Short mmCIF file of C-alpha atoms and ligand atoms in Angstrom, two decimals:
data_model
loop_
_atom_site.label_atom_id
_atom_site.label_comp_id
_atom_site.label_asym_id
_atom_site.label_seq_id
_atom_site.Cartn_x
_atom_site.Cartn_y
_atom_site.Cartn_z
CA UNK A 10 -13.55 33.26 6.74
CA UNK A 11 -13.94 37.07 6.28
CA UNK A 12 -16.78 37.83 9.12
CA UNK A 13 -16.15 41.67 8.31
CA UNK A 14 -18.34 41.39 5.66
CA UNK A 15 -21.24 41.18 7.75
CA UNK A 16 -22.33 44.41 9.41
CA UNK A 17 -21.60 44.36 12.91
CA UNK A 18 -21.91 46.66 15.92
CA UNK A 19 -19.62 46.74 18.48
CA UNK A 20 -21.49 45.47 21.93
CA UNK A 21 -18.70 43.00 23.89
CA UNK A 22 -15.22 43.80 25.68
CA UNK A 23 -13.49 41.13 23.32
CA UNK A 24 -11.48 38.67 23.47
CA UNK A 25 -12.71 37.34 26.87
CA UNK A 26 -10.54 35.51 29.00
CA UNK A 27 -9.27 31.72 28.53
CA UNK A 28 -7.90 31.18 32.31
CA UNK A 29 -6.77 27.98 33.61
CA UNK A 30 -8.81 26.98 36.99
CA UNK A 31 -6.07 25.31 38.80
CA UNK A 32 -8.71 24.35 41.78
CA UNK A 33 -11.21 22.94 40.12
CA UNK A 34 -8.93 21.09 37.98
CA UNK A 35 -7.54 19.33 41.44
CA UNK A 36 -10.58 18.85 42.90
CA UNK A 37 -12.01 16.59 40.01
CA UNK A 38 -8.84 14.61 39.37
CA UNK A 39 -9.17 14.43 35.55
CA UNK A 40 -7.61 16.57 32.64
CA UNK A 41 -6.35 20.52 33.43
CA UNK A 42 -10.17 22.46 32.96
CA UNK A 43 -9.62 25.73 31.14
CA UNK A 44 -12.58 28.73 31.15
CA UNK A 45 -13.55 30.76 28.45
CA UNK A 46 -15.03 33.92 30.16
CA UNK A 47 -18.04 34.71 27.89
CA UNK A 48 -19.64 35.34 31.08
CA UNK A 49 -17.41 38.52 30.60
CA UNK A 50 -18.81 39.92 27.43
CA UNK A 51 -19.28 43.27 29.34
CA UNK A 52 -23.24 44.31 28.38
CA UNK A 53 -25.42 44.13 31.54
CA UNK A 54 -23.39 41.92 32.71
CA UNK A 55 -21.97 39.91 30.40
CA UNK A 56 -23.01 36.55 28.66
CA UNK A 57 -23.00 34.63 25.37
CA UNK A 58 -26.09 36.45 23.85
CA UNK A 59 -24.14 39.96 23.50
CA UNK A 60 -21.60 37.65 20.96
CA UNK A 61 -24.59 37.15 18.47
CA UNK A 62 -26.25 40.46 19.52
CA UNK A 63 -23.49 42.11 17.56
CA UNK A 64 -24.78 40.78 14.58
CA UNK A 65 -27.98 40.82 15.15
CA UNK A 66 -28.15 44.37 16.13
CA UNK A 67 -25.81 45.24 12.92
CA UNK A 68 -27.77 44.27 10.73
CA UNK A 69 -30.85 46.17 12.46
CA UNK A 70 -28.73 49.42 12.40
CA UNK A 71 -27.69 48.04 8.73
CA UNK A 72 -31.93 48.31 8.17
CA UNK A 73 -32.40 51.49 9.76
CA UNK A 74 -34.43 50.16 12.25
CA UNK A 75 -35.92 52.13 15.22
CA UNK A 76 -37.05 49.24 17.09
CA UNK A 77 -35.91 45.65 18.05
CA UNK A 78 -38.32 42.85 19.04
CA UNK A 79 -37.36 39.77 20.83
CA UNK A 80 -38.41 36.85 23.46
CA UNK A 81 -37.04 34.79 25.57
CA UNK A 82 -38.53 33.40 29.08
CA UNK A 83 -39.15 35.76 32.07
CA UNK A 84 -35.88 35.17 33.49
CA UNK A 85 -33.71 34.99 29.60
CA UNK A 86 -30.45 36.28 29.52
CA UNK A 87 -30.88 37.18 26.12
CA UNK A 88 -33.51 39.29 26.20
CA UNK A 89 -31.53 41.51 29.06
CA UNK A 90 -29.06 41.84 27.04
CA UNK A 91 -30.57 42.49 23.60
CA UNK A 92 -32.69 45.40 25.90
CA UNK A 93 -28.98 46.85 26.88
CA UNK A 94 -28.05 46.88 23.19
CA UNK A 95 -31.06 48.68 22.38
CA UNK A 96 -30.20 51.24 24.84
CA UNK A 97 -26.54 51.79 23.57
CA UNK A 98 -27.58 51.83 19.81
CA UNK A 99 -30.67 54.41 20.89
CA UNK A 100 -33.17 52.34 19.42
CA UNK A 101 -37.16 51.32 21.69
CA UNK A 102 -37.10 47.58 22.68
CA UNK A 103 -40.15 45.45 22.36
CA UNK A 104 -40.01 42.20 24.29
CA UNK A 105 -42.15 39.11 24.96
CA UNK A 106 -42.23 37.15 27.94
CA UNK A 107 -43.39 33.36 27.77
CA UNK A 108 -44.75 32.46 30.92
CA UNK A 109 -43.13 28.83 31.62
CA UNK A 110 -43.18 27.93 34.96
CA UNK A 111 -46.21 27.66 36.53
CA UNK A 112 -46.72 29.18 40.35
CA UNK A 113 -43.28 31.25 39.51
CA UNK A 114 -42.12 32.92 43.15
CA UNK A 115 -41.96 36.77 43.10
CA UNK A 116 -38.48 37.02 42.78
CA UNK A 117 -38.61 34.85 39.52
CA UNK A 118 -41.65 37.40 38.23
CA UNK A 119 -39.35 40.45 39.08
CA UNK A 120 -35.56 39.93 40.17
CA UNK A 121 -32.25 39.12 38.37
CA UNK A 122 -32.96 39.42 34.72
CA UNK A 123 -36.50 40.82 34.72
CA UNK A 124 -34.96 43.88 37.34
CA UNK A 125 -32.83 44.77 34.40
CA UNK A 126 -34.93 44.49 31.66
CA UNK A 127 -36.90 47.29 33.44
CA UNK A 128 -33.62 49.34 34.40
CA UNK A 129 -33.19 49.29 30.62
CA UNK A 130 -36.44 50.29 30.07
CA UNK A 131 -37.77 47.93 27.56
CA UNK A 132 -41.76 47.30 26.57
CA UNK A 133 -42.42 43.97 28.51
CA UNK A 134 -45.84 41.96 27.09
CA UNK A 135 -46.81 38.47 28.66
CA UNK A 136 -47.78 35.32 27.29
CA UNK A 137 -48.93 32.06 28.11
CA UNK A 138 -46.39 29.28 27.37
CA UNK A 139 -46.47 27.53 24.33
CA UNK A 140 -47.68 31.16 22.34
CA UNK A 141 -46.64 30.92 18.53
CA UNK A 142 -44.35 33.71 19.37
CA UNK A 143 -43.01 34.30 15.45
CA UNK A 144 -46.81 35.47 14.75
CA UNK A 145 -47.06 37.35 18.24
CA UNK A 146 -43.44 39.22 17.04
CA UNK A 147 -45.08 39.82 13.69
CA UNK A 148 -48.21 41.50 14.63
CA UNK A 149 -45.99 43.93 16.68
CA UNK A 150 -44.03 44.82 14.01
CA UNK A 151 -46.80 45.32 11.85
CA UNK A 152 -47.98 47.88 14.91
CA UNK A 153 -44.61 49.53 15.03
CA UNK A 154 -44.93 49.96 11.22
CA UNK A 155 -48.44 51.63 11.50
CA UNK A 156 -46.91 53.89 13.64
CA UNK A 157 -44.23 55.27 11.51
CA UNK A 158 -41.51 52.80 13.17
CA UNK A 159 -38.79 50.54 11.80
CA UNK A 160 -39.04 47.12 13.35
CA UNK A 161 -36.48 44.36 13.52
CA UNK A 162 -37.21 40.69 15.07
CA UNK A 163 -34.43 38.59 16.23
CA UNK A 164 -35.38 35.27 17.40
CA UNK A 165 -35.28 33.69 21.05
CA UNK A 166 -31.72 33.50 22.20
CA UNK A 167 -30.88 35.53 19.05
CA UNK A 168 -30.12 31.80 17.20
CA UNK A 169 -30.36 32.44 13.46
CA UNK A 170 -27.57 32.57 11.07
CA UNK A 171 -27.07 36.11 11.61
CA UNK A 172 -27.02 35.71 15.21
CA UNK A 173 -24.83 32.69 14.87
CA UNK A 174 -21.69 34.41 13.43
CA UNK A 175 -20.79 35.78 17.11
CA UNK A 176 -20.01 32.19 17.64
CA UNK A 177 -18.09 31.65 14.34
CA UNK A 178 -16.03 34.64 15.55
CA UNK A 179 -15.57 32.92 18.76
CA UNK A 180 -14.26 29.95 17.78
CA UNK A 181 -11.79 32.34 15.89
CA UNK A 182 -10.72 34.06 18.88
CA UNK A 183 -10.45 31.01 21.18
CA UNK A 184 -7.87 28.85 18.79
CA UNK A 185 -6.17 31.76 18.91
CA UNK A 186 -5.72 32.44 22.25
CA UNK A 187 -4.71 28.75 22.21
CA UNK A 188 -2.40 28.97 19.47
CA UNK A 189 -0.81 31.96 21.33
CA UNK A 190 -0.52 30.17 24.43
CA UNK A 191 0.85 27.20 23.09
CA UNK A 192 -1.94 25.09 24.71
CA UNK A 193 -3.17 22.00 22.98
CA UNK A 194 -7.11 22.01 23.23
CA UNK A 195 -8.59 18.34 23.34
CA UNK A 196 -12.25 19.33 23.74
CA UNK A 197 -14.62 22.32 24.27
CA UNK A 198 -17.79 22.35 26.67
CA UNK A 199 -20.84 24.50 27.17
CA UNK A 200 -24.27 24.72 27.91
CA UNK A 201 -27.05 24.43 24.48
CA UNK A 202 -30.26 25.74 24.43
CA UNK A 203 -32.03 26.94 21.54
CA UNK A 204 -28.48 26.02 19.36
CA UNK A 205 -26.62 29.56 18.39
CA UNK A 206 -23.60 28.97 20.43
CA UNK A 207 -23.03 25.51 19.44
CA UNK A 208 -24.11 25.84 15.82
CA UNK A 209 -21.77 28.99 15.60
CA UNK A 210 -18.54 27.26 17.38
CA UNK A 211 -19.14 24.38 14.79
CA UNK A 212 -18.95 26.34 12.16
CA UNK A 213 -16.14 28.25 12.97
CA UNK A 214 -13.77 25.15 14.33
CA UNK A 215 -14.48 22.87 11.08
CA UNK A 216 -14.19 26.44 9.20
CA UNK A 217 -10.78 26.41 10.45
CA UNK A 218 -9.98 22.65 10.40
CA UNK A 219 -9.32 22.69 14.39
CA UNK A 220 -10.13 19.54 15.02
CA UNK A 221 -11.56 20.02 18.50
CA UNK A 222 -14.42 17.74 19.36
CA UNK A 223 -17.20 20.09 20.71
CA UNK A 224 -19.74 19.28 23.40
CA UNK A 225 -22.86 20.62 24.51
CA UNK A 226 -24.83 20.07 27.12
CA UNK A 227 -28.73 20.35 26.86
CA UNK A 228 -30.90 22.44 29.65
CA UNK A 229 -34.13 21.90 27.39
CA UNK A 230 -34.80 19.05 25.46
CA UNK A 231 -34.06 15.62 24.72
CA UNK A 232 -30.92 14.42 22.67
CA UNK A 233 -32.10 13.82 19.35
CA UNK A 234 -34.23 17.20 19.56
CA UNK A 235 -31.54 18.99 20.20
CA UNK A 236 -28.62 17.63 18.02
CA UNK A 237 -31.22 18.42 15.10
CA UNK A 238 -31.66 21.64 16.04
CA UNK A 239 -27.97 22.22 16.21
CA UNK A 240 -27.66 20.18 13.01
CA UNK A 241 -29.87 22.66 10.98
CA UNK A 242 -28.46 26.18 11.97
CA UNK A 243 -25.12 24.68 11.78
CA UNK A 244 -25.73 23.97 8.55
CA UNK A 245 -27.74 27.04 7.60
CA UNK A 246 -24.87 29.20 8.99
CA UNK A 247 -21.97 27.45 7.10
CA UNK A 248 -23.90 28.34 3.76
CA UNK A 249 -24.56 32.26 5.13
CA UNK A 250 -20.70 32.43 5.11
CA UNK A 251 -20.24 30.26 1.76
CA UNK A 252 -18.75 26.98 3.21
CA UNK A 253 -21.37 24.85 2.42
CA UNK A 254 -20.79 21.31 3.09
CA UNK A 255 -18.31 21.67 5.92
CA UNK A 256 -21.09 20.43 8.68
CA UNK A 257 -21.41 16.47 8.85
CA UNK A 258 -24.18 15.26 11.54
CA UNK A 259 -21.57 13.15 13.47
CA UNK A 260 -19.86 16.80 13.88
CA UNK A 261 -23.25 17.41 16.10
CA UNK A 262 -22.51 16.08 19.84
CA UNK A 263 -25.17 17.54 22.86
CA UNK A 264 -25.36 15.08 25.78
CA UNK A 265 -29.07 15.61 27.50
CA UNK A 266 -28.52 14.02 30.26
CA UNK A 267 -28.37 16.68 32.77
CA UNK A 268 -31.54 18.71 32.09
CA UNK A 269 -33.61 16.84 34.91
CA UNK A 270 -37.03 18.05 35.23
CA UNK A 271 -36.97 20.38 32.06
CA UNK A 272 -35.62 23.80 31.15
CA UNK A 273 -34.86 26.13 34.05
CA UNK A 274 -36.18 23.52 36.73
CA UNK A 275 -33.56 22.58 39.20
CA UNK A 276 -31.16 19.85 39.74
CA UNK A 277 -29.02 18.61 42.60
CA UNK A 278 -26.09 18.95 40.57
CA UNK A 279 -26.72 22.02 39.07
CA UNK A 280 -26.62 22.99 42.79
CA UNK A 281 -23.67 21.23 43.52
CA UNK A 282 -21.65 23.04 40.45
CA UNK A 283 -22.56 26.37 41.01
CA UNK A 284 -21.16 26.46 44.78
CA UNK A 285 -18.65 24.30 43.51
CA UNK A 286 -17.49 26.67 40.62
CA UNK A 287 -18.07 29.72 43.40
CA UNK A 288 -16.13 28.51 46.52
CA UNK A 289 -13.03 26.91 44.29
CA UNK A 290 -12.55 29.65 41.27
CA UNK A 291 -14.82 32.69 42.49
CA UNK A 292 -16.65 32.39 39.58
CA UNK A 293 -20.43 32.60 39.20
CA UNK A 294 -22.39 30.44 37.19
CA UNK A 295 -25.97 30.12 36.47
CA UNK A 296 -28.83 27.40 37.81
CA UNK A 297 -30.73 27.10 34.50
CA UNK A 298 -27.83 27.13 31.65
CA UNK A 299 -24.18 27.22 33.03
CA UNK A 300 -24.66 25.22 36.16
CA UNK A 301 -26.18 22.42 34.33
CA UNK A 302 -23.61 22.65 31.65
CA UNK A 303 -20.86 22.61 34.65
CA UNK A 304 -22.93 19.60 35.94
CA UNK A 305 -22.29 17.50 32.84
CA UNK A 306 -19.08 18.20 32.33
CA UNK A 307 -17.91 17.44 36.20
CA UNK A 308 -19.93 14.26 36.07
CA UNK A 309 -17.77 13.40 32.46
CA UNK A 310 -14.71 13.84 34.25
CA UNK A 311 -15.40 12.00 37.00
CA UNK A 312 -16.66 8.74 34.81
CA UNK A 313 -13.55 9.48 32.83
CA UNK A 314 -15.05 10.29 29.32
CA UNK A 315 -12.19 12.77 29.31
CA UNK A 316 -9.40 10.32 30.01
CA UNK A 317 -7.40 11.16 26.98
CA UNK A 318 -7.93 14.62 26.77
CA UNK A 319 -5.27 16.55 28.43
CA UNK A 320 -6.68 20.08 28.42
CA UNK A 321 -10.22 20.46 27.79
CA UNK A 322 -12.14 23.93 28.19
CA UNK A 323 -15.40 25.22 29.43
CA UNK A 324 -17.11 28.25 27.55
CA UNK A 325 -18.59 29.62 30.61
CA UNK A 326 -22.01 31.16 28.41
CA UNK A 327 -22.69 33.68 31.37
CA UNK A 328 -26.54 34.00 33.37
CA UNK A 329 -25.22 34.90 36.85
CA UNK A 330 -27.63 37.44 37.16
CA UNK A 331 -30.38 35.10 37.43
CA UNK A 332 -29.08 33.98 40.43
CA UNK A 333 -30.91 36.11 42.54
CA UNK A 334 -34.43 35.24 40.50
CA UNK A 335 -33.57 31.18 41.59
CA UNK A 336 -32.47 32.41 45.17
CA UNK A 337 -35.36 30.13 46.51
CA UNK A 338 -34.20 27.29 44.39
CA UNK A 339 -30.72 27.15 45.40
CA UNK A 340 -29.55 25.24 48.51
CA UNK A 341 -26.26 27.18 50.20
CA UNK A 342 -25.37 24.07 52.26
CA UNK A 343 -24.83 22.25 49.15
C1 PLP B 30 -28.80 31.42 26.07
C2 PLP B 30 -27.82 30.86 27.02
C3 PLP B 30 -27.15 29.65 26.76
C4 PLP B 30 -27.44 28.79 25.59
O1 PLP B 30 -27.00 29.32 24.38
P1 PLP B 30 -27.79 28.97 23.05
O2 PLP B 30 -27.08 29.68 22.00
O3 PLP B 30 -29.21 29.44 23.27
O4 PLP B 30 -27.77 27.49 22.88
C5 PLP B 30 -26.22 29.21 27.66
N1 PLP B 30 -25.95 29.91 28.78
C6 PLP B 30 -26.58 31.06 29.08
C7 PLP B 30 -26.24 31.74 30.36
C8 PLP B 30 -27.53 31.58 28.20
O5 PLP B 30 -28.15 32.73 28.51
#
């Protein structure tokens, strides 16, 4: 796979990480647990959307544009760091909030993420939840036009094809770090939301006949929603880069069973892996994507669905600067 066909601008300190988490792997008793530090990805503090930002915003630069539009949910990680990139490439950012949690507290409406967003300056528009947000995009690119601008959409979380190749490049980059370290991987974990990451890390494993069952865990919606959704830009990306074919369904794994109450609502052990992840590695993780991705994957090792793996690893997406918009929803005594 030749990804430097596809314009690209530089956005991430890459490769991140792959670090062995020697405490965490006692503590749960089951296979050695590995980390892949996208929460390291460098832009406004790091996470998995400045991967497929690099794409994204490539091909905007690749268009000329002047400005980028994009959404995501008050608090999104994505749409911090696609107003960062905007910055750094010197281009206006145009973003749209979707209002979904009702009777939000104040630090949700203006902390963590949303504190950012304003650092970076961007053009922040509110909507109720449940907008049809590709016409809302539209009609402000059709303004940014009338003004004598260049507009570029990229979609919520930046999950198209385009913004799926940072995640075919990933995949790249961590079987190589493997390879390099002489470490067998026998399965790879994250979080899934709206399906770039996973769809991208498919590609690029079956691209390169790997052979490492991949696993995501849902923080939205229900199993068969979200293995479809995975499904289709899985296979929608494998065509962009001329391997057609290479996805099968069965390739297509997200376990939902960890999303509780619904996307970015908490869960006692969401709770219980983010101070767990803190107070035995030092890392931070996240309460509405990484901790509940954590939270799977502790609960798998614990009711042994890893038994045969020796080495598994955990592609730690990013989000801690939410943290301090959830502050109200976390409990510090565990
Ligand atoms: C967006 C996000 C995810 C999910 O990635 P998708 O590509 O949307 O499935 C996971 N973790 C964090 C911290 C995110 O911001």
């Amino acid at each position: 796979m030749h990804l430097s066909r596809f314009p690209r601008s530089r956005l991430a300190h890459l490769p991140t990480p792959l670090e062995f988490l020697p405490r965490l792997t006692e503590s749960l008793g089951g296979p050695n647990i590995y980390i892949k530090r996208d929460d390291c990805t460098g832009l406004a503090t790091g996470g998995n959307k400045t991967r497929k930002l690099e794409f994204a915003m490539g091909e905007a630069q690749s268009l000329s544009a002047d400005t980028i539009i994009s959404v995501g949910a008050v608090q999104s990680n994505h749409v911090r760091q696609t107003a960062a990139a905007a910055c750094k490439l010197g281009m206006k950012c145009e973003l749209l909030f979707e209002n979904r949690i009702a009777d939000a507290s104040s630090d949700y409406k203006t902390s963590g993420n949303v504190f950012l967003d304003r650092i970076y300056g961007a053009n922040i528009r509110e909507y109720d939840k449940g907008t049809d947000f590709s016409s809302a995009m539209e009609s402000i690119a059709d303004d940014v036009r009338a003004n004598g601008g260049r507009p570029y959409i990229i979609p919520g979380g930046a999950s198209n094809t385009v913004g799926a190749l940072g995640y075919v490049n990933c995949a790249y980059e961590l079987v190589s770090q493997a390879n390099d370290a002489g470490l067998v991987l026998d399965h790879i974990v994250h979080a899934t939301g709206s399906a770039g990451t996973q769809a991208g890390l498919l590609v690029g494993l079956k691209a390169i006949h790997a052979k490492i069952p991949l696993l995501g865990i849902g923080v939205a919606v229900d199993r068969p929603m979200q293995e479809q959704r995975v499904y289709d830009l899985a296979c929608d990306t494998a065509d962009y880069i001329g391997a057609s074919g290479i996805i099968k369904r069965d390739d297509v794994v997200a376990n939902c069973d960890y999303v509780g109450d619904g996307y970015g609502v908490r869960t006692d052990a969401m709770n219980d892996a983010v101070l767990g992840l803190a107070r035995l590695e030092g890392i931070l993780a996240d309460p509405v994507y990484s901790g509940k991705g954590l939270a799977g994957m502790f609960d798998l090792v614990q009711k042994g669905f890893f038994a045969d793996a020796k080495n598994i690893v955990f592609v730690h997406t990013g989000g801690s600067a939410a943290l301090f918009a959830y502050r109200d929803q976390l409990n510090l005594d565990g």
